[in-house]
XYZ file of C-alpha atoms in Angstrom:
696
model
C -7.744 14.708 2.822
C -5.844 12.339 5.100
C -5.825 8.608 5.806
C -6.880 8.311 9.451
C -7.929 4.716 10.115
C -7.233 1.282 8.649
C -9.057 -1.988 9.295
C -7.499 -5.398 8.645
C -10.295 -7.967 8.655
C -9.798 -11.597 9.584
C -7.530 -13.657 7.294
C -5.646 -10.470 6.292
C -2.043 -10.234 7.561
C -2.375 -13.508 9.440
C 1.428 -13.769 9.489
C 1.429 -10.558 11.545
C -1.677 -10.638 13.754
C -2.071 -14.426 13.968
C -4.335 -16.856 12.139
C -7.050 -16.507 14.763
C -7.313 -12.697 14.746
C -10.862 -11.427 14.335
C -9.951 -8.021 12.876
C -7.450 -5.289 13.755
C -7.743 -1.521 13.389
C -5.232 1.298 13.678
C -5.681 5.066 14.028
C -3.093 7.392 12.504
C -3.888 10.633 14.360
C -6.794 12.235 12.501
C -9.362 14.649 13.880
C -11.330 11.752 15.370
C -10.536 8.333 16.797
C -12.331 5.534 14.960
C -13.291 1.977 15.785
C -14.875 -0.852 13.825
C -17.602 -3.143 15.180
C -18.565 -6.470 13.637
C -22.242 -6.798 12.702
C -24.175 -9.774 11.387
C -24.231 -8.323 7.877
C -20.854 -6.667 7.811
C -18.961 -3.996 9.685
C -19.862 -0.725 11.380
C -17.598 2.336 11.532
C -17.780 4.301 14.795
C -16.475 7.701 15.876
C -15.234 7.010 19.395
C -14.194 10.552 20.296
C -12.317 13.625 19.153
C -8.564 13.239 19.075
C -7.246 15.602 21.787
C -3.835 15.774 20.057
C -5.168 16.987 16.706
C -4.351 20.617 15.811
C -5.534 21.888 12.395
C -2.668 22.801 10.020
C -0.171 21.705 12.664
C 2.152 20.445 9.912
C 1.610 23.416 7.624
C -0.767 24.134 4.760
C 0.390 21.376 2.401
C 1.023 18.542 4.864
C -2.168 17.077 6.253
C -0.703 14.474 8.627
C 2.500 12.682 9.617
C 2.272 9.320 11.392
C 4.668 6.566 12.412
C 4.573 2.806 12.913
C 7.102 1.564 15.449
C 8.165 -1.743 16.905
C 10.954 -4.276 16.940
C 12.111 -6.116 13.842
C 9.630 -8.691 12.606
C 6.474 -7.201 14.132
C 4.965 -6.348 10.729
C 5.742 -2.683 10.025
C 6.603 -3.322 6.381
C 3.597 -5.615 5.945
C 1.221 -2.919 7.200
C 2.702 -0.288 4.877
C 2.451 -2.668 1.937
C -1.122 -3.536 2.836
C -2.037 0.166 2.769
C -0.456 0.232 -0.694
C -2.499 -2.821 -1.713
C -3.799 -1.503 -5.049
C -0.266 -1.402 -6.455
C 1.230 -4.183 -4.342
C 0.496 -7.558 -5.917
C 1.085 -9.529 -2.727
C -1.577 -7.943 -0.520
C -5.343 -8.255 -0.482
C -7.681 -5.269 -0.052
C -8.294 -3.712 3.357
C -10.626 -0.934 4.543
C -9.193 2.583 4.751
C -10.928 5.709 6.074
C -9.981 9.230 4.955
C -11.023 12.502 6.582
C -11.717 15.445 4.316
C -12.065 19.155 5.059
C -14.944 19.446 2.576
C -18.646 19.361 3.441
C -21.695 18.193 1.498
C -25.288 18.986 2.525
C -23.871 20.497 5.730
C -22.260 17.161 6.549
C -18.550 16.477 6.904
C -17.260 14.041 4.305
C -15.421 10.822 5.110
C -14.030 8.848 2.203
C -13.683 5.088 2.292
C -11.479 2.821 0.188
C -13.117 -0.565 0.519
C -12.472 -3.377 -1.932
C -12.700 -6.064 0.740
C -16.224 -7.175 -0.167
C -17.379 -6.410 3.398
C -20.410 -4.121 3.740
C -19.528 -1.050 5.820
C -22.204 0.905 7.738
C -21.776 4.186 9.612
C -23.664 5.100 12.785
C -22.901 8.849 12.624
C -24.628 9.540 9.335
C -26.405 12.708 10.492
C -23.291 14.837 10.740
C -21.054 12.799 8.453
C -21.308 11.502 4.904
C -19.442 8.333 3.931
C -18.373 8.266 0.264
C -16.526 5.648 -1.779
C -13.301 6.861 -3.402
C -13.725 7.098 -7.161
C -10.458 6.075 -8.903
C -11.325 8.298 -11.878
C -11.115 11.415 -9.713
C -7.381 10.947 -8.991
C -7.915 11.665 -5.302
C -5.011 9.736 -3.742
C -1.710 8.458 -5.112
C 0.244 6.161 -2.803
C 4.034 6.068 -3.085
C 5.971 3.350 -1.244
C 9.691 3.808 -0.552
C 12.313 1.639 1.094
C 16.047 2.419 1.106
C 16.731 -1.330 0.958
C 17.112 -2.987 -2.458
C 15.269 -6.138 -1.403
C 13.766 -8.252 -4.175
C 11.012 -9.317 -1.773
C 9.766 -5.759 -2.402
C 9.667 -6.108 -6.210
C 5.868 -6.521 -6.096
C 5.323 -3.128 -4.451
C 5.130 -1.575 -7.935
C 5.851 1.904 -6.640
C 7.447 4.448 -9.002
C 9.793 5.642 -6.238
C 10.844 2.210 -4.934
C 14.570 1.618 -5.474
C 14.100 -2.086 -6.169
C 12.000 -1.243 -9.229
C 14.928 0.755 -10.639
C 17.313 -2.188 -10.391
C 16.892 -3.653 -13.872
C 20.168 -5.272 -14.915
C 23.481 -4.940 -13.081
C 25.077 -2.825 -10.382
C 26.540 -0.720 -13.183
C 23.053 0.001 -14.550
C 21.740 0.877 -11.106
C 24.744 3.082 -10.356
C 24.301 5.008 -13.613
C 20.621 5.536 -12.991
C 21.341 6.689 -9.439
C 23.965 9.158 -10.675
C 21.495 10.469 -13.258
C 18.786 11.028 -10.614
C 21.244 12.652 -8.225
C 22.582 15.053 -10.854
C 19.107 16.289 -11.786
C 18.110 16.731 -8.174
C 21.293 18.535 -7.122
C 20.827 21.062 -9.927
C 17.367 22.083 -8.696
C 16.980 25.127 -6.366
C 15.042 22.919 -3.913
C 18.446 21.814 -2.653
C 18.735 25.207 -0.912
C 15.634 24.422 1.163
C 17.156 21.124 2.240
C 20.401 22.826 3.163
C 18.433 25.104 5.526
C 17.582 21.982 7.529
C 20.642 19.849 6.833
C 23.531 22.276 6.878
C 25.804 19.440 5.754
C 23.404 17.971 3.205
C 25.430 15.624 0.968
C 26.056 17.052 -2.471
C 28.645 17.303 -5.194
C 29.021 19.654 -8.130
C 31.488 17.820 -10.404
C 31.532 14.390 -12.034
C 34.701 12.803 -13.395
C 34.366 10.062 -16.007
C 37.573 8.065 -16.436
C 38.338 5.062 -18.690
C 38.500 2.041 -16.400
C 42.032 0.760 -15.853
C 41.743 -2.807 -17.151
C 44.482 -5.305 -16.403
C 45.445 -7.772 -19.105
C 44.841 -10.612 -16.664
C 41.180 -9.536 -16.389
C 40.666 -10.801 -19.944
C 43.186 -13.616 -20.420
C 42.362 -15.433 -17.180
C 38.798 -16.068 -18.363
C 40.119 -18.208 -21.208
C 43.030 -19.761 -19.352
C 40.778 -20.998 -16.538
C 38.151 -22.338 -18.940
C 40.774 -23.827 -21.327
C 39.050 -22.035 -24.238
C 42.097 -20.137 -25.372
C 44.684 -22.901 -25.635
C 42.886 -26.030 -26.869
C 44.876 -28.811 -28.470
C 44.811 -28.014 -32.193
C 44.650 -31.677 -33.191
C 41.515 -32.110 -31.043
C 39.888 -29.075 -32.623
C 40.722 -30.341 -36.143
C 39.384 -33.790 -35.255
C 36.105 -32.208 -34.070
C 35.745 -30.215 -37.312
C 36.471 -33.244 -39.571
C 33.963 -35.398 -37.638
C 31.341 -32.688 -38.033
C 31.874 -32.482 -41.823
C 31.901 -36.269 -42.194
C 28.571 -36.278 -40.375
C 27.145 -33.867 -42.928
C 28.287 -36.148 -45.814
C 26.931 -39.288 -44.128
C 23.583 -37.594 -43.549
C 23.325 -36.816 -47.253
C 25.015 -39.538 -49.304
C 24.165 -37.763 -52.538
C 26.047 -34.636 -51.507
C 29.235 -33.938 -53.515
C 31.750 -31.167 -52.843
C 32.583 -28.893 -55.777
C 36.219 -27.981 -56.329
C 35.696 -24.537 -54.771
C 33.877 -26.000 -51.749
C 36.574 -28.595 -51.252
C 39.299 -25.948 -51.498
C 37.505 -23.799 -48.951
C 37.121 -26.740 -46.575
C 40.786 -27.666 -46.768
C 41.817 -24.019 -46.235
C 39.630 -24.016 -43.128
C 41.470 -27.103 -41.800
C 44.828 -25.488 -42.553
C 43.797 -22.268 -40.758
C 42.901 -24.293 -37.703
C 46.370 -25.789 -37.595
C 48.177 -22.458 -37.981
C 45.726 -20.337 -35.952
C 46.761 -18.590 -32.784
C 45.102 -19.068 -29.452
C 42.767 -16.358 -28.177
C 45.366 -15.399 -25.576
C 47.891 -14.853 -28.379
C 45.328 -12.719 -30.168
C 44.790 -10.587 -27.063
C 48.486 -9.808 -26.734
C 48.830 -9.025 -30.448
C 45.837 -6.683 -30.208
C 47.370 -4.853 -27.238
C 50.747 -4.651 -29.014
C 49.417 -2.865 -32.130
C 51.189 0.430 -32.616
C 48.099 2.609 -32.097
C 47.231 1.042 -28.709
C 50.540 -0.221 -27.353
C 50.834 0.590 -23.630
C 54.060 1.644 -21.947
C 53.324 0.965 -18.290
C 54.593 -1.384 -15.625
C 51.174 -2.263 -14.251
C 50.093 -4.878 -16.786
C 47.363 -2.480 -18.006
C 45.919 -2.597 -21.510
C 46.290 1.194 -21.915
C 48.341 4.096 -20.600
C 45.533 6.268 -19.171
C 46.734 9.184 -21.287
C 44.200 9.380 -24.151
C 40.506 9.106 -23.276
C 39.307 8.023 -26.710
C 42.082 5.482 -27.410
C 41.739 4.024 -23.924
C 38.013 3.592 -24.543
C 38.627 1.989 -27.950
C 41.093 -0.654 -26.754
C 38.782 -1.565 -23.849
C 35.868 -2.064 -26.263
C 37.983 -4.142 -28.651
C 39.211 -6.287 -25.746
C 35.647 -6.983 -24.620
C 34.700 -7.899 -28.206
C 37.599 -10.317 -28.467
C 36.614 -11.749 -25.078
C 33.195 -12.600 -26.476
C 34.449 -13.833 -29.849
C 34.919 -17.449 -28.718
C 31.255 -17.805 -27.780
C 29.685 -17.143 -31.233
C 31.084 -20.469 -32.515
C 28.097 -22.717 -33.252
C 29.430 -25.457 -35.522
C 27.769 -23.749 -38.506
C 30.489 -21.160 -38.948
C 34.066 -21.153 -40.096
C 37.370 -19.606 -39.068
C 38.244 -15.952 -39.437
C 41.655 -14.434 -40.188
C 42.308 -12.317 -37.090
C 45.280 -10.650 -38.787
C 42.811 -8.498 -40.739
C 41.746 -6.857 -37.482
C 45.342 -6.262 -36.430
C 46.225 -4.671 -39.768
C 43.224 -2.290 -39.850
C 44.348 1.293 -39.215
C 41.220 2.791 -37.663
C 38.882 1.780 -34.851
C 35.846 1.826 -37.147
C 37.565 -0.586 -39.570
C 38.480 -2.913 -36.704
C 34.875 -2.779 -35.509
C 33.543 -3.755 -38.961
C 35.954 -6.698 -39.079
C 34.968 -7.801 -35.565
C 31.347 -7.911 -36.745
C 32.462 -10.150 -39.618
C 34.290 -12.284 -37.047
C 31.061 -12.726 -35.050
C 28.751 -13.333 -38.025
C 30.985 -15.858 -39.820
C 31.347 -17.827 -36.596
C 27.566 -17.983 -36.230
C 26.341 -19.129 -39.650
C 28.782 -19.055 -42.544
C 26.082 -19.428 -45.238
C 24.090 -16.469 -43.931
C 27.267 -14.430 -43.532
C 28.107 -15.062 -47.221
C 24.642 -13.908 -48.278
C 24.907 -10.688 -46.246
C 28.375 -9.958 -47.615
C 27.333 -10.600 -51.237
C 24.043 -8.667 -51.045
C 25.633 -5.593 -49.447
C 29.034 -5.802 -51.153
C 30.806 -6.161 -47.816
C 29.856 -5.852 -44.137
C 29.704 -2.422 -42.546
C 28.060 -1.526 -39.260
C 26.423 1.531 -40.804
C 24.311 -0.972 -42.801
C 22.978 -2.489 -39.561
C 19.300 -2.147 -40.528
C 19.883 -3.853 -43.891
C 21.886 -6.668 -42.266
C 19.111 -7.260 -39.716
C 16.490 -7.303 -42.480
C 18.437 -9.948 -44.466
C 18.649 -12.120 -41.323
C 14.920 -11.697 -40.640
C 13.999 -12.473 -44.271
C 15.953 -15.718 -44.243
C 13.328 -18.469 -44.351
C 15.451 -21.367 -43.094
C 14.756 -22.629 -39.576
C 17.230 -25.521 -39.699
C 20.668 -25.942 -41.193
C 22.565 -29.267 -41.230
C 20.006 -30.530 -38.748
C 20.595 -27.615 -36.351
C 17.734 -25.332 -35.264
C 19.000 -21.868 -36.232
C 16.133 -19.616 -35.023
C 17.880 -18.816 -31.706
C 21.227 -18.374 -33.516
C 19.697 -15.809 -35.890
C 18.228 -13.902 -32.930
C 21.694 -13.781 -31.417
C 23.090 -12.507 -34.740
C 20.536 -9.684 -34.713
C 21.470 -8.861 -31.108
C 25.139 -8.718 -32.124
C 24.418 -6.385 -35.057
C 22.390 -4.084 -32.773
C 25.132 -4.179 -30.124
C 27.861 -3.348 -32.641
C 25.733 -0.504 -33.983
C 25.422 0.911 -30.442
C 29.215 0.679 -29.995
C 29.824 2.362 -33.358
C 27.261 5.081 -32.625
C 28.679 5.800 -29.151
C 32.237 5.995 -30.507
C 31.120 8.419 -33.196
C 29.310 10.522 -30.564
C 32.376 10.609 -28.284
C 34.720 11.464 -31.196
C 32.541 14.351 -32.352
C 32.038 15.946 -28.926
C 35.602 15.444 -27.731
C 37.019 16.696 -31.033
C 34.827 19.805 -30.975
C 35.682 20.586 -27.343
C 32.045 20.349 -26.218
C 33.025 17.523 -23.874
C 35.707 18.846 -21.546
C 38.733 16.572 -21.105
C 41.092 17.121 -18.174
C 43.864 14.626 -17.326
C 42.198 11.916 -19.419
C 38.827 12.514 -17.707
C 35.550 13.828 -19.063
C 34.472 16.590 -16.702
C 30.786 17.342 -16.092
C 30.457 20.593 -14.140
C 26.936 21.026 -12.671
C 27.091 24.803 -12.876
C 27.437 24.713 -16.661
C 26.042 21.216 -17.211
C 24.162 20.633 -20.444
C 21.580 18.117 -19.195
C 20.829 16.955 -22.753
C 24.508 16.150 -23.308
C 24.725 14.313 -19.985
C 21.542 12.345 -20.756
C 22.917 11.361 -24.166
C 26.145 10.081 -22.605
C 24.248 7.972 -20.056
C 21.831 6.659 -22.696
C 24.688 5.553 -24.957
C 26.563 3.925 -22.090
C 23.437 2.159 -20.826
C 22.886 0.552 -24.225
C 26.431 -0.807 -24.122
C 25.883 -2.138 -20.602
C 22.810 -4.015 -21.782
C 24.573 -5.539 -24.799
C 27.563 -6.737 -22.798
C 25.445 -7.941 -19.845
C 25.812 -11.614 -20.905
C 29.637 -11.511 -21.135
C 31.638 -13.831 -18.837
C 32.898 -10.835 -16.824
C 30.994 -7.710 -15.832
C 31.311 -4.993 -18.439
C 32.692 -1.735 -17.057
C 34.047 0.806 -19.493
C 34.262 3.873 -17.231
C 34.635 4.881 -13.621
C 32.226 7.677 -12.681
C 33.272 9.618 -9.591
C 31.835 12.711 -7.917
C 34.294 15.289 -6.603
C 33.127 14.428 -3.063
C 33.080 10.885 -1.722
C 29.789 10.212 0.081
C 29.254 7.889 3.032
C 26.513 5.253 2.954
C 24.290 7.467 5.144
C 24.838 10.445 2.836
C 24.012 8.288 -0.175
C 20.840 7.069 1.565
C 19.667 10.623 2.277
C 20.454 11.806 -1.243
C 18.854 8.715 -2.777
C 15.567 9.301 -0.910
C 15.156 12.862 -2.116
C 16.447 12.246 -5.637
C 14.025 9.296 -6.054
C 11.096 11.512 -5.091
C 12.385 14.279 -7.342
C 12.805 11.882 -10.271
C 9.195 10.704 -9.952
C 7.866 14.253 -9.660
C 9.757 15.512 -12.721
C 8.689 12.487 -14.788
C 4.998 13.085 -14.047
C 4.993 16.896 -13.937
C 3.747 17.251 -17.519
C 1.289 14.363 -17.403
C -1.919 15.864 -16.081
C -3.704 12.498 -16.091
C -1.086 11.198 -13.615
C -1.377 14.037 -11.111
C -3.390 13.650 -7.940
C -5.129 15.822 -5.374
C -3.430 13.974 -2.505
C -0.183 12.024 -2.170
C 0.318 9.456 0.570
C 3.999 8.632 1.116
C 4.548 5.234 2.736
C 8.169 5.310 3.880
C 9.693 2.111 5.249
C 12.503 3.109 7.649
C 13.547 5.939 5.316
C 16.190 7.227 7.750
C 18.007 3.881 7.821
C 21.744 4.556 7.839
C 21.430 8.203 8.902
C 23.620 9.614 11.644
C 21.492 10.355 14.767
C 21.914 14.082 14.097
C 20.144 13.616 10.748
C 17.479 11.381 12.298
C 16.784 14.199 14.712
C 16.120 16.480 11.740
C 14.100 14.006 9.646
C 10.563 15.216 10.419
C 11.623 18.851 10.242
C 13.157 18.158 6.830
C 10.082 16.518 5.300
C 7.817 19.237 6.706
C 9.905 21.934 5.058
C 10.985 20.213 1.850
C 8.187 17.937 0.631
C 5.781 20.815 -0.131
C 8.575 22.485 -2.114
C 9.377 19.270 -3.978
C 5.758 18.560 -4.861
C 5.145 22.109 -6.050
C 5.743 20.834 -9.592
C 2.574 18.718 -9.417
C -0.831 20.376 -9.477
C -4.351 18.993 -9.580
C -7.062 21.272 -10.933
C -4.590 24.165 -10.609
C -4.058 23.492 -6.901
C -0.962 22.278 -5.094
C -1.456 18.747 -3.769
C -1.941 17.804 -0.146
C 0.689 15.481 1.283
C 0.571 12.862 4.003
C 3.421 10.753 5.353
C 3.248 7.408 7.148
C 6.647 5.986 7.998
C 8.047 3.104 9.999
C 11.024 3.635 12.269
C 13.063 2.270 15.157
C 14.368 5.647 16.151
C 13.303 7.544 19.327
C 14.738 10.804 17.986
C 12.241 10.798 15.137
C 9.343 9.889 17.426
C 9.942 12.928 19.604
C 8.569 15.031 16.741
C 5.189 13.250 16.621
C 2.113 13.559 18.863
C 1.354 10.328 20.674
C -1.918 9.679 18.819
C -0.001 9.732 15.522
C 2.095 6.704 16.476
C 1.174 3.014 16.125
C 3.058 0.953 18.710
C 3.499 -2.679 17.640
C 4.710 -5.432 19.936
C 5.188 -9.172 19.638
C 5.631 -10.292 23.252
C 5.150 -14.023 22.713
C 6.966 -14.226 19.386
C 3.843 -15.570 17.702
C 1.554 -12.661 16.906
C 1.737 -8.885 16.910
C -0.444 -6.761 19.146
C -1.190 -3.034 18.925
C -0.262 -1.537 22.279
C -2.217 1.070 24.228
C -0.746 4.558 23.804
C -1.753 5.860 27.231
C 1.542 4.936 28.908
C 3.669 6.177 26.014
C 5.388 9.541 25.608
C 6.543 11.083 22.375
C 6.168 14.734 21.349
C 8.897 16.882 22.864
C 10.004 13.992 25.085
C 13.747 13.750 25.644
C 15.681 10.494 25.398
C 18.725 9.494 27.402
C 21.542 12.030 27.522
C 23.833 9.042 27.148
C 22.759 8.761 23.511
C 23.683 12.387 22.962
C 27.135 11.790 24.439
C 27.661 8.702 22.283
C 26.681 10.322 19.010
C 27.818 13.906 19.645
C 24.343 15.375 19.135
C 24.055 19.041 19.981
C 21.155 20.847 21.658
C 19.592 17.786 23.275
C 17.635 14.947 21.714
C 14.256 16.560 21.285
C 13.311 16.531 17.604
C 13.932 19.789 15.752
C 10.292 20.066 14.681
C 8.882 19.788 18.221
C 11.692 22.024 19.531
C 10.811 24.713 17.011
C 7.111 24.464 17.925
C 7.872 24.653 21.654
C 10.365 27.505 21.172
C 7.716 29.417 19.201
C 5.245 28.914 22.047
C 7.840 30.008 24.632
C 8.524 33.159 22.587
C 4.789 33.826 22.504
C 4.516 33.279 26.275
C 7.326 35.762 26.869
C 5.838 38.357 24.541
C 2.956 40.756 25.072
C 0.950 39.236 22.208
C -2.332 37.515 23.084
C -3.363 36.225 19.647
C -4.063 32.529 18.928
C -3.939 31.286 22.558
C -5.818 28.073 21.648
C -3.009 27.018 19.300
C -0.303 27.538 21.950
C -2.294 25.797 24.699
C -2.684 22.877 22.256
C 1.077 22.711 21.732
C 1.699 22.764 25.499
C -0.814 19.947 26.059
C 0.986 17.797 23.478
C 4.273 17.904 25.433
C 5.006 14.636 27.206
C 8.061 15.860 29.132
C 6.459 16.734 32.524
C 8.982 19.353 33.706
C 8.738 21.337 30.463
C 4.959 20.993 30.428
C 4.580 22.174 34.038
C 6.756 25.216 33.486
C 4.982 26.258 30.291
C 1.545 25.790 31.897
C 2.620 28.096 34.727
C 3.736 30.690 32.203
C 0.480 30.290 30.248
C -1.622 30.738 33.409
C 0.203 33.962 34.302
C -0.140 35.321 30.794
C -3.785 34.383 30.122
C -5.017 34.442 33.762
C -6.177 30.807 33.619
C -5.695 27.783 35.902
C -4.525 25.110 33.451
C -1.506 24.342 35.622
C -3.730 23.654 38.603
C -5.890 21.266 36.520
C -2.746 19.574 35.267
C -1.514 19.063 38.832
C -4.948 17.725 39.847
C -4.908 15.181 36.999
C -1.335 14.270 37.866
C -2.262 13.611 41.513
C -5.368 11.650 40.495
C -3.170 9.476 38.325
C -0.780 8.899 41.235
C -3.684 7.976 43.565
C -5.013 5.516 40.980
C -1.568 3.938 40.593
C -1.333 3.642 44.425
C -4.743 1.921 44.632
C -3.915 -0.428 41.733
C -0.595 -1.399 43.301
C -1.546 -1.687 46.972
C -5.298 -2.232 46.772
C -6.038 0.239 49.600
C -6.995 3.877 50.088
C -4.349 6.428 51.047
C-alpha cells in the first residue's frame, strides 16, 4: 500500500498556493497518474493514465515507493509534508489522500482514500477499481514525520520520531537523551548494514563520564553580581525587626513567651555574626575532605570521581540556599554543615537549611514528629507537609511555599539516592573508573546499568533546572568526536531505532504500512553521503523495521522526503518528484515534469571537483541499477528483459540511454533504439516549429 496522490482543496495551504487557489493535486509516482475534477456536489477522482516510470518492486520487497518534494526555500515543502501528516499535526486541516494497494476485492483493484475534508469524493473508474475509506481501527498506515532541525514551530507535528518533541527541558536533557538513543542504536547489528553503504558511518564504542571542572567563580559571581552574598548586615537586621514588629502590630494581643523572645534575640544576633554566602562557599571548599590543591581556581582536583561529584553537588545546593528565604523562616548555623564528616550528613543538614528558611513553624513540626530530619524519611516529611491544614501564615499565602518544600525534599532524595547508587557501584568495581572517569564500553555494556545512570542524572537535571546557572555535573564524551554532519546522520537513524524499539512489544501500536515524511533529512551531510542517501534507506530501513510486525508480516515502508540536493534526485524516477516553484514570490506552483531530468542524470563535474566525490555524481542507487542492467546486457542471460528495458527507459542521461538501447537491441533483436531516435527527432522538429513558426 502506497500513498500516490494528494489533493489540497481551496482554503487549504493558502499561504503556499495563494488565497485564490481552487484546488491543487500532486502525484508521488504510483502505478497510475491521478487527477481531481470539481463537480457540483463534490469532487471526482480520475485515472489519467498509467505511469510509464513505475516498475513493480523497483525499491525492493519492503519499500513500496520513494518520492521527493523539491524547490527553493519558502515554496512550501515543509507545509506539504505536515499537511500529509495532518491527523497528528495540530496546525493542519484534513486533505484528501489516495493510496494504491496490491490487493483485489471482487476482481477489482483496491484504492484506499483518507478523506476527512467533508468533501464528497466520486470515482469514475469503479468497474475495475474499488474505492475504500481507511479504517483507523485496522492500523493500516502510521505516518512518521522527521526533521533534523530543532525548531519549536514544529512542536505541533506530534511525531514520535521528531527531535523537537524530545527537547523537554535543557540542552543537557536533550544531550543525555541523544546519547542514550545513540548508544542503543550503535549496539544493534543493524549498524553493519549501514556500514555496507556508508563505509565511514559515524560511530563510537566508548563513553567517558567525567566530573565537570567547576571554577569557584562560576558560583561566587552569581551572588556578587546580584549583591545577594554581601548585603549590609544592619539593613538585613532592620528588615527582620520591621517584619516582626509588623506581626505584633497585626495582633495586639500577641505576647512573646520567654523562650520565644530568647529565640528571636538569638536570631538577631546570628544575623549580625553570620558570614556572607561567598564566605560560606570558600569555607565549604576549604574543608579537609574536599580541599583542592590546584592553580586553576577549581573547586576540586579531578582526582577522585566520587569526591569531585560530592563537592559539586554541595556547591550547587549552597548556590540555591539563598532563594528559599521567604520571610517565614529563620537563620541556620552553617557551621554544622562544615563540621559534618560525611557527605550524607552534610546533605541532611542542607535539607534542614532549606526547610527552616522556608517555614520555620513547619520545620519544627517535622523535626519534632520524626525526631530529626533525615532524607531517608522523605516520604514521611512530604506527608507531614501535605497534611498541614494551614493555607496562610502571618498573612502570607503558604500553599506555593509548601509545594516548593515538597519539591526540595524530592530533589534531595534524588541526590541522596544517586550518591548511594554511585558509591555502591564504584565501590564494588561494577562501574569502571579510569583516570577519574567512568568508562562505558559498548562491547561489554550493561544497558540496564547505563539506563540507571542516565535516569538518576536526568532526575537531578530536572530538580536543578530552576537554578540561576545551568546545572552540569558531568561531561559525557565519546571516544570519537563527531562532526555536525555525522551527528545528523547518526541522530536520524537512532531516532528511528528508538521509536521502533519502544513500540516493538506493543502490538496495538504496530501498523501494516509506515509512511516516513522526512523534511530535508540529509541536511548537513557531506555531498558524498547525500549521494548515498537513497541507497542507504533502501538497504537499511527494511532491516530497521524488521522488529515491527503486523499480523505476523513485516510492514511495508514508503518514504516521502523534501530536499534541495541534485545528488539525491538522481536516484529517483522523474514521476516520483514534485517540483515546486514560486516565480512571482507570491504563490507556489507545481511545475510540469516533462522538461525535467532525474534518474541516472549526472550533475556538473565542477561539483565533484569541489567536494571530492568519487565515481561521478550519479546516485549510488541508480548507478547500481544501471550497472546491473549493463551486466545483464553483456551476459548471455535473457531472463526478465521487461525489467531491464524499464530501467533503461528511466534513464534521463541521453548518451547513456542511447548506448544501452543499442546494446539492448543487439541482445534482444529489437528496434527500441530506432524508436528512441525517432522520438528524439520528433521532439527536435517540434522545438524548431515552436521557436521559428515554420516547417523545416
